[in-house]
XYZ file of C-alpha atoms in Angstrom:
514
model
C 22.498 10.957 -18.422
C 24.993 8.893 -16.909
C 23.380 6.034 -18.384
C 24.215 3.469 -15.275
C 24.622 -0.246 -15.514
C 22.760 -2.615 -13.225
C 25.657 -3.063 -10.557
C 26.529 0.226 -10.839
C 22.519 1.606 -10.014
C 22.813 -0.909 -6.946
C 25.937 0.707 -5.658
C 24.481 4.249 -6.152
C 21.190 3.382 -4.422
C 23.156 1.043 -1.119
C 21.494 -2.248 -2.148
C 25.036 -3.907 -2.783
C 26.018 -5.195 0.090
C 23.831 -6.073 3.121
C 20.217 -7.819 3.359
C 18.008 -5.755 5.044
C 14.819 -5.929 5.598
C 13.123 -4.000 8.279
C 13.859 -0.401 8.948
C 12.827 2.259 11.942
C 13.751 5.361 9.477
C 17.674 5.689 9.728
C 18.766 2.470 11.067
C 18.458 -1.320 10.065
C 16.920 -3.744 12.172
C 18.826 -6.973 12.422
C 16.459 -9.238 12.147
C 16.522 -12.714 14.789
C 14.784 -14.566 11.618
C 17.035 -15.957 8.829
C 14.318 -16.264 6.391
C 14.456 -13.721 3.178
C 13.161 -12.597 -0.254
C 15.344 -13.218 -3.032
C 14.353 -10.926 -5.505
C 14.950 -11.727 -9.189
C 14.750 -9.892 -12.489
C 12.192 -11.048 -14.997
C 14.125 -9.211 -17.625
C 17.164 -11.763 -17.276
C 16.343 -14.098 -14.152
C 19.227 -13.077 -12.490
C 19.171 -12.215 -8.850
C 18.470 -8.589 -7.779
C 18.793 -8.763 -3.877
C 18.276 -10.136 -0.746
C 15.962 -9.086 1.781
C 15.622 -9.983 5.445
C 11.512 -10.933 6.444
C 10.082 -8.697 9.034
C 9.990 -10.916 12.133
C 7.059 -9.590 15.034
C 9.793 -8.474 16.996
C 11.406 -6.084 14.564
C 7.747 -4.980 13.629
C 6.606 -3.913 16.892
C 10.230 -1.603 17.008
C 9.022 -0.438 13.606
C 5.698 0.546 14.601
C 6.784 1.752 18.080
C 9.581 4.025 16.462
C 6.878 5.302 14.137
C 4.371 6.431 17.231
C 7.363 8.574 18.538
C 8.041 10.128 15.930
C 4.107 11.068 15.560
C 4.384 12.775 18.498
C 6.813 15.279 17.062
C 6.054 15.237 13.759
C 2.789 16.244 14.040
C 3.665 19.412 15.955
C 5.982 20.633 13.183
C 4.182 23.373 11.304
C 3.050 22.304 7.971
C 4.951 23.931 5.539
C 7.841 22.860 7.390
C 6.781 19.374 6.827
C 6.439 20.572 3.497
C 9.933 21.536 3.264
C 11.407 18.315 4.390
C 9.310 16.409 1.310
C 11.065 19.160 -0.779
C 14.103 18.299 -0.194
C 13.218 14.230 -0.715
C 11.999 15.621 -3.916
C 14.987 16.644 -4.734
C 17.107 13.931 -3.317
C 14.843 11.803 -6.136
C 16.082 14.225 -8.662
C 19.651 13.186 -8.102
C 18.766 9.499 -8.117
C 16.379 9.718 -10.848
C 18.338 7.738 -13.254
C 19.600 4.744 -11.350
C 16.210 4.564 -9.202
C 14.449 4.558 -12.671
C 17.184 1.688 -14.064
C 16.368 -0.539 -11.000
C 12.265 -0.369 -11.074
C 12.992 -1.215 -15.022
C 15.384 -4.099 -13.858
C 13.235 -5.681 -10.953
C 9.678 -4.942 -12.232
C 10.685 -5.426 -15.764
C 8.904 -2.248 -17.428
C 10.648 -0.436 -19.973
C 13.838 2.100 -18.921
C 11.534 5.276 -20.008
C 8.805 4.090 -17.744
C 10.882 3.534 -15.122
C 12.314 6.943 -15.143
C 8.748 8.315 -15.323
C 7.914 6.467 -12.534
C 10.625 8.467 -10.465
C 9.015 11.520 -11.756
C 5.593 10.988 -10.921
C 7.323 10.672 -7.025
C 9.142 13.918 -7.992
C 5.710 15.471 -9.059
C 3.534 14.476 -5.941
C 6.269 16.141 -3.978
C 6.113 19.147 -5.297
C 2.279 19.113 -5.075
C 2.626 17.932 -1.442
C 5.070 20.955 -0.945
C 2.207 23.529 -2.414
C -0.699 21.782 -0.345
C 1.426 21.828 2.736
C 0.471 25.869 3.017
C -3.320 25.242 1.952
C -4.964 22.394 4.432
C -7.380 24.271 5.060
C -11.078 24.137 6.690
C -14.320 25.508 6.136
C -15.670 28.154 7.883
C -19.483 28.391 8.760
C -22.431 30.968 10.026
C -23.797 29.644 13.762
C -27.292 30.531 14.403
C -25.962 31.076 17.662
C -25.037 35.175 18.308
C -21.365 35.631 18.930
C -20.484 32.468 18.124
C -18.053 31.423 15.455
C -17.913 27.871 13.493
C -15.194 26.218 11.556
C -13.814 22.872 10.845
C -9.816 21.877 10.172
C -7.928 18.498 9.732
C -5.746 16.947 12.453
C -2.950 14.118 11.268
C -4.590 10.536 11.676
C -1.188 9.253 12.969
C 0.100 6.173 11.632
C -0.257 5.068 7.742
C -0.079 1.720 6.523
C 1.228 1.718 2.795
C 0.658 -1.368 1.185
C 2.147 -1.202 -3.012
C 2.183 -3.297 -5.761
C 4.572 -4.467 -8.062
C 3.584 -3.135 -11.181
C 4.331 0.746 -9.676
C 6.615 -0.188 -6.900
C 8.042 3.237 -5.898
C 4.805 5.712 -7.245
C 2.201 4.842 -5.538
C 4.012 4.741 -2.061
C 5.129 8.519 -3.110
C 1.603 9.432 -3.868
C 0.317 7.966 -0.481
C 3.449 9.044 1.724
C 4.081 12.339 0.375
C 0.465 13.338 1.219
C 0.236 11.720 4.757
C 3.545 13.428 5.380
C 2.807 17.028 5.251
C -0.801 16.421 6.538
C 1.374 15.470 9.778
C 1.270 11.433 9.672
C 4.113 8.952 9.644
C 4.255 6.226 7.538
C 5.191 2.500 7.585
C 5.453 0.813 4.377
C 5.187 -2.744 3.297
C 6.345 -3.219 -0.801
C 5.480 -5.650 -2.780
C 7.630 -9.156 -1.916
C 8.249 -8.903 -5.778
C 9.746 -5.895 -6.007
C 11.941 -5.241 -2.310
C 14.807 -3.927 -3.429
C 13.120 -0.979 -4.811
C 11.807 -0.495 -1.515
C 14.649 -0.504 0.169
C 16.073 1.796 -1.902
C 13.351 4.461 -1.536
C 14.650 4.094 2.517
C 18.017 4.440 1.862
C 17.135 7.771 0.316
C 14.575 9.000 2.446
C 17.083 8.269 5.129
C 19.704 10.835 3.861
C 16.718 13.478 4.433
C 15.983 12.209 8.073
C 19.884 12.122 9.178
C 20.440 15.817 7.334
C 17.909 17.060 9.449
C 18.124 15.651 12.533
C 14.182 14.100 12.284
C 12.527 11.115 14.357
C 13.434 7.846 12.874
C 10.073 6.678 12.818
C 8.477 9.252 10.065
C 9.575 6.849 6.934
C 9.889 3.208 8.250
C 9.741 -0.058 5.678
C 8.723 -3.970 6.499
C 9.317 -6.490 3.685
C 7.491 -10.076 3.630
C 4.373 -11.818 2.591
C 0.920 -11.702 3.485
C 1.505 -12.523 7.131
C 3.433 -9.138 7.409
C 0.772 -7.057 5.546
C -2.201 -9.298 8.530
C -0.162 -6.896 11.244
C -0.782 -4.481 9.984
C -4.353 -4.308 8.564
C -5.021 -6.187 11.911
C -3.335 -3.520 14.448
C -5.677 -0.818 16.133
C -2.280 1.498 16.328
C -2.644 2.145 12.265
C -5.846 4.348 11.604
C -5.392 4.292 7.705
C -4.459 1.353 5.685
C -3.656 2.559 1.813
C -4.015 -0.852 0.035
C -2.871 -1.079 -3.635
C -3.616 -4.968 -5.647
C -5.852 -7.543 -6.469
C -9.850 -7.393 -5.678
C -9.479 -10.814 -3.827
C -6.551 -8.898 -1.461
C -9.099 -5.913 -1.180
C -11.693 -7.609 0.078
C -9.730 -9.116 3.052
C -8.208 -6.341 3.664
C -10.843 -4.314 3.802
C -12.958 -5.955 5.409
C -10.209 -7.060 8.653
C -9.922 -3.139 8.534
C -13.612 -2.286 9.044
C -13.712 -4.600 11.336
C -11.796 -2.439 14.019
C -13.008 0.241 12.502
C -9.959 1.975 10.770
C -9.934 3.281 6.911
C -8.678 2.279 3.948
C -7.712 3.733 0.722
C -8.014 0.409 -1.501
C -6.717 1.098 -5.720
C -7.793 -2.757 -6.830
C -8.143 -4.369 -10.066
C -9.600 -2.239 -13.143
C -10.957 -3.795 -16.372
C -10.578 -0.699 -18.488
C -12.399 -0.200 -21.888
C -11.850 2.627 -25.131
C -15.073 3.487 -26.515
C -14.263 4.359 -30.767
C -17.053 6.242 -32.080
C -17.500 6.835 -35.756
C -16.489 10.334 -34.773
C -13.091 9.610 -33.708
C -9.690 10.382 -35.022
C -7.938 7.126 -35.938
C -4.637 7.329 -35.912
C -4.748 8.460 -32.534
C -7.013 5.773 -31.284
C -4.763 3.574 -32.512
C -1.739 5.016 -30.722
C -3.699 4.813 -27.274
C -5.134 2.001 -27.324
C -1.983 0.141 -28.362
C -0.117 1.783 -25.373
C -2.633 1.143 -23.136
C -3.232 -2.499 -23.690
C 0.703 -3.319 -24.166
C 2.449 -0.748 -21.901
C 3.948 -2.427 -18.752
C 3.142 -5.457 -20.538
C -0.559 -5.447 -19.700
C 0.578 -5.033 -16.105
C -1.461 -1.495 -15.175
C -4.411 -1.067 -13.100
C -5.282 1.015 -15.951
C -4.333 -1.025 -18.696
C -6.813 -1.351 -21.368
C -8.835 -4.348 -21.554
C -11.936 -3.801 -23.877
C -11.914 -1.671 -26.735
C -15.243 -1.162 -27.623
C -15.926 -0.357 -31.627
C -18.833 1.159 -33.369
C -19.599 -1.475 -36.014
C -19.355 1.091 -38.933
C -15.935 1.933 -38.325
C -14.812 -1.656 -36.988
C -12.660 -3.132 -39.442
C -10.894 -0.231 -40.335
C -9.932 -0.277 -36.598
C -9.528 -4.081 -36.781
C -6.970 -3.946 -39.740
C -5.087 -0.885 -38.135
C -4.523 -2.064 -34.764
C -3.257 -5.799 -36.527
C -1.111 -3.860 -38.311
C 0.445 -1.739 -35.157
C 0.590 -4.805 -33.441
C 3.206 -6.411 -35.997
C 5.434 -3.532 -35.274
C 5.969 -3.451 -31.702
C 9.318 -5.145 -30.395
C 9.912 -7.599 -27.642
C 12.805 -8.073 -25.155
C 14.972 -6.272 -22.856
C 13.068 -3.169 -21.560
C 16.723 -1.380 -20.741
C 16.742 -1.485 -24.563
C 14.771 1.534 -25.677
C 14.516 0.480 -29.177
C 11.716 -2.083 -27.737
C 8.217 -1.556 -26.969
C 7.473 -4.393 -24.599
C 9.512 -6.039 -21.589
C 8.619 -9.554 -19.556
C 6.009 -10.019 -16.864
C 6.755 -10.142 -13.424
C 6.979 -13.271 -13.009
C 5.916 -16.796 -14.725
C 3.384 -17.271 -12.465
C 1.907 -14.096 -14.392
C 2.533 -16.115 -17.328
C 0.531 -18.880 -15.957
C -2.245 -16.601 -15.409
C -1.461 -15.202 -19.294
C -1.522 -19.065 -20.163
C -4.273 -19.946 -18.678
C -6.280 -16.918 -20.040
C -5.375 -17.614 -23.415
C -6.812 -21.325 -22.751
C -10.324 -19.558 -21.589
C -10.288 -17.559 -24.367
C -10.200 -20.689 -27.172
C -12.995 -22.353 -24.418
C -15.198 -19.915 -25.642
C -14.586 -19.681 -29.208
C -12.894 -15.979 -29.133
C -11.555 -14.683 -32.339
C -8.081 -14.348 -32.399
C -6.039 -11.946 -34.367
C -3.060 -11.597 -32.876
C -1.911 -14.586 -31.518
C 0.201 -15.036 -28.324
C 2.152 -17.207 -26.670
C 5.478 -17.499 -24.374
C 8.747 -16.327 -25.901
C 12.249 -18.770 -26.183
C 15.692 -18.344 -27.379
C 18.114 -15.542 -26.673
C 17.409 -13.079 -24.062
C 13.715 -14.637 -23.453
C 15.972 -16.927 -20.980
C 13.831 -15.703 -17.870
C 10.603 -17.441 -18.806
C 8.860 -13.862 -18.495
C 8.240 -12.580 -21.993
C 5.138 -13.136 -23.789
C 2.977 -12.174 -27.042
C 0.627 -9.583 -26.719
C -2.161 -10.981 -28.198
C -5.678 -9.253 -29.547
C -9.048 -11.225 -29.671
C -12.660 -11.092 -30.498
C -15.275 -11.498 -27.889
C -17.701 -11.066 -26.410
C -18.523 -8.555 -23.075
C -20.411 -11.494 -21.543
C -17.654 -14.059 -21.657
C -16.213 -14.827 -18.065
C -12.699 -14.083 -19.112
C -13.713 -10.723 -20.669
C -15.427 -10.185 -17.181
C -12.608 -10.466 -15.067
C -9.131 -8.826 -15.583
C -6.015 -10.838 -16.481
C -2.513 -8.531 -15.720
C -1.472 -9.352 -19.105
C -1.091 -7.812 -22.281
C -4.320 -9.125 -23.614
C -6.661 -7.257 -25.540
C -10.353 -7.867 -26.165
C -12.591 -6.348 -29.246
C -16.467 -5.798 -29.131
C -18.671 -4.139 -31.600
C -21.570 -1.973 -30.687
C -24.700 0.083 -32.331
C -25.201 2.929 -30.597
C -23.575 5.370 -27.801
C -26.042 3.749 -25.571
C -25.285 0.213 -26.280
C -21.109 1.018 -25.892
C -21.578 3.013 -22.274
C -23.839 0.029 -21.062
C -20.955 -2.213 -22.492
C -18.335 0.011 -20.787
C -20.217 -0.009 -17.581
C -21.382 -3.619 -16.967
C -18.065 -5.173 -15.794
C -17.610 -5.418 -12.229
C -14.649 -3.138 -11.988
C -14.737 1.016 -12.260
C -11.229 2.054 -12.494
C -10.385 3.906 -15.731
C -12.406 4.690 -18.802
C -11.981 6.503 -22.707
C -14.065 7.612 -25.527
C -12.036 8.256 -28.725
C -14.517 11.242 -30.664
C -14.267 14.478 -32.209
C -18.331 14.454 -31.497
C -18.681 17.076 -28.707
C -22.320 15.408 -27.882
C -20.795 12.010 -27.438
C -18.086 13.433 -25.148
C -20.274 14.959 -23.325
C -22.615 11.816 -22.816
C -19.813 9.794 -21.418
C -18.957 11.995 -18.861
C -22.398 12.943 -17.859
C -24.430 11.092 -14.944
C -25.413 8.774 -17.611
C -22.157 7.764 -18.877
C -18.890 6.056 -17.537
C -19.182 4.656 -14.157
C -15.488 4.378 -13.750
C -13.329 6.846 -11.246
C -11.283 8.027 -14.414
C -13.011 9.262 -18.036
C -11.346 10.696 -20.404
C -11.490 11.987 -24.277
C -9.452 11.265 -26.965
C -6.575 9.892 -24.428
C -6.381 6.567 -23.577
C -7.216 4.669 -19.934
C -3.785 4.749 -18.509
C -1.192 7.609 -18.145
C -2.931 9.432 -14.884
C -1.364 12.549 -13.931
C -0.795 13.326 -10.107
C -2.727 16.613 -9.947
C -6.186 14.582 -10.053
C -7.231 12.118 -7.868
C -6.794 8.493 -8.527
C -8.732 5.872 -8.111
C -12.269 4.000 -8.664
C -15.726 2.703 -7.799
C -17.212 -0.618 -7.697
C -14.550 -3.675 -6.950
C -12.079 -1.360 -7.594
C -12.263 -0.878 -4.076
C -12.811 3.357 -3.356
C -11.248 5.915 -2.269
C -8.616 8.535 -3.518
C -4.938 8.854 -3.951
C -2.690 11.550 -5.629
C -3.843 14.929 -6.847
C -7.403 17.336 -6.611
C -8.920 16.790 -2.213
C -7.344 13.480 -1.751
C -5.169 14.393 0.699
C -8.509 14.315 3.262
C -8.138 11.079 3.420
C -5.072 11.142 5.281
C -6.671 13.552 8.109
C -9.978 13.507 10.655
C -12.418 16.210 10.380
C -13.277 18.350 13.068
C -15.736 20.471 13.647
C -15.121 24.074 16.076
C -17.396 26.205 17.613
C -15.882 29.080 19.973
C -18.139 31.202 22.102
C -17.425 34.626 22.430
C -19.964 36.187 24.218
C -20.640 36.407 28.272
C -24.047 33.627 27.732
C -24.765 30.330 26.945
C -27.519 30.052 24.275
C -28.270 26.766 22.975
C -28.967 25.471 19.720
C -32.316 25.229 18.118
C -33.370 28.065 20.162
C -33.589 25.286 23.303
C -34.087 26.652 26.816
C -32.575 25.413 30.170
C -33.196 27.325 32.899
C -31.637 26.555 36.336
């Protein structure tokens, strides 16, 4: 590794110098606003960058530049679309490291999982590169003689990436990657807390466009606040709006979508739960569930919220996880020696605050108490405790899901008891059992069991790879990103019949005779 400093990442990746904000593919729009994003690090509340705010001049170039390069685009042959998000694949490999340092910096997850961020974009570009040669359609039997039936998938056009904070380069890979080789362009609006990664992804992306003499308009980036992301969920020109966030941000967009009747793609807010039979193995329960509820700082859609304990087994679990909890080490996430870094922001502490507050309301259990971090290099305000409490499934703050590193115990009976616990939450992202019990495992996963998009056994709730499709049910919004059919999503159906013989029959043996 080359093991680059901060400055020295932003140099590599072309965020040093100018404020941009708005891009057509290749070239930076100068925008006739002077308002901006200042982006700064949670990790030590210095400033990361400067963005430029999409004004609705320099959005109507973006989205025009990205309809004319549709028009070519589309007509490429797959697998040569294929090839070109090879070759941003490997452009990724070559930036891996500083790309990885700056997600750490401005998002504030640890170094390692910034670096595995990069490769998760690395790894749905390969997959994109293999599914490039296999879009393929059904063929059917017509009841009709000499006739032949079939469908295949046509490009939808224009895709409207909205991301998140907490994966600010991944998910726009797993959504772009896709909608590129199906034959879409994309326009992509990051997260106003995390721009600079953005802008870096462009910079690189650009390289590929430029090297191959492409249409600007395949890769094109906005940057500002909700306003920016109401163009877009509002404009008839972008079929498919990929939404990644809050349930409250879901809903609206969502439903402004529907209402002109485009699609979404919406990954919302999960309240994730480990189910610990008496069956399970221990030591690595504790290891999941641990990462789970304090990786990114609580700040997963897959984090893990609830871990759900059969009450013969619960105080071993209790005493364990106490114990693992004393062990993990705050502070800078560049530091690899540490286990947790800051949250995003201190309104996210706020929220952490305030959920701490709800928690004593209601006469939760504490065990693990937390709090905000001071003193030496806690000087951004971000870094917090992560704490671990008994409750109860019912309470309100159980109910809903706090981005923290918060993480709630409940005791059960039976299997029965701990799936209805799992299940009656409003969210149906991610799910776990922990059990050596084949019967149990089973049960989980059956139609009976986890009602969540994601169940697994004996791993924990967060760590999805990209060959299955992500994503979940209930007011975790629906839809599919990443690995397995998703990629359907990003294409219209259509169905083909071709006539070959010298008459007309009709279907359902009709007759009309003139």
């Amino acid at each position: 590794m080359n093991n680059y400093g901060i400055k020295e990442a932003l140099d590599v990746l072309g965020l040093s110098k100018s404020n941009k904000g708005s891009s057509t593919g290749k070239t930076w729009l100068q925008s006739i606003t002077t308002k901006s994003i200042s982006s700064y690090s949670p990790v030590d509340g210095a400033l990361v960058g400067k963005v430029g705010i999409t004004s609705k001049q320099d959005y109507e170039l973006v989205v025009n530049s990205a309809i004319a390069a549709f028009k070519d685009w589309r007509m490429l042959p797959a697998p040569q679309r294929g090839e070109i998000v090879r070759q941003f694949g490997n452009k990724l490999r070559v930036y891996k490291e500083p790309l990885g340092k700056l997600v750490s910096y401005e998002m504030g997850k640890s170094y390692q999982e910034g670096l595995g961020e990069v490769q998760e974009m690395i790894d749905i570009c390969d997959f994109a590169v293999g599914l490039s040669r296999q879009l393929n359609g059904m063929t059917m039997h017509s009841e009709r003689p000499r006739h032949r039936m079939y469908d295949q998938y046509h490009p939808l056009g224009v895709v409207g990436i909205i991301s998140a904070f907490n994966f600010p380069v991944a998910v726009w890979a797993w959504n772009t990657a896709l909608a590129w080789v199906c034959g879409n362009v994309c326009i992509w609006k990051p997260s106003e807390k995390t721009p600079m990664c953005g802008v870096a992804c462009q910079n690189i992306m650009a390289q590929v466009l430029r090297e191959n003499d492409l249409p600007e308009g395949i890769c094109t980036l906005i940057n500002g606040d909700a306003e920016v992301g109401e163009w877009m969920t509002n404009d008839k020109r972008i079929p498919l709006i990929s939404a990644t966030g809050s349930t409250r941000m879901g809903r609206t967009v969502g439903a402004t979508v529907a209402k002109r009747f485009g699609k979404t793609i919406l990954e919302l807010g999960g309240n994730n739960a480990i189910i610990v039979t008496p069956d399970a193995d221990i030591e690595m329960t504790i290891i999941g569930a641990v990462f789970g509820a304090v990786g990114t700082a609580g700040q997963r859609c897959t984090s893990t919220r609830r871990l759900i304990i059969h009450e013969s087994i619960y105080d071993t679990v209790k005493e364990k996880l106490v114990a693992a909890y004393k062990q993990l080490r705050i502070g800078n996430p560049l530091d690899e020696n540490n286990h947790v870094g800051p949250l995003i922001d201190t309104d996210a502490v706020g929220t952490y605050n305030r959920a701490l507050e709800a928690v004593d309301e209601v006469g939760g259990n504490t065990l693990v108490v937390g709090g905000v971090l001071e003193g030496e290099g806690y000087e951004s305000g971000c870094y917090v405790k992560p704490s671990v409490v008994e409750a109860k499934n019912s309470y309100a703050i159980v109910q809903n899901e706090t981005f923290a590193p918060i993480l709630y115990l409940l005791k059960y009976l039976n299997l029965d008891e701990a799936i209805e616990m799992q299940n009656d939450v409003p969210q149906g992202l991610s799910s776990a059992i922990m059990t050596t019990n084949l019967r149990e495992a089973e049960q989980f996963l059956s139609h009976a069991g986890s009602d969540c998009g994601i169940a697994n056994v004996n791993i924990g709730t967060s760590g999805a790879e990209i060959g299955g499709a992500f994503g979940g049910e209930k007011e975790t919004g629906g839809g599919r990103e990443s690995g397995s059919d998703a990629w359907k999503a990003y294409m219209r159906r259509q169905t083909n019949t071709i006539n070959y013989s010298a008459e007309l029959p009709l279907a359902q043996g009709i007759k009309f005779d003139l």
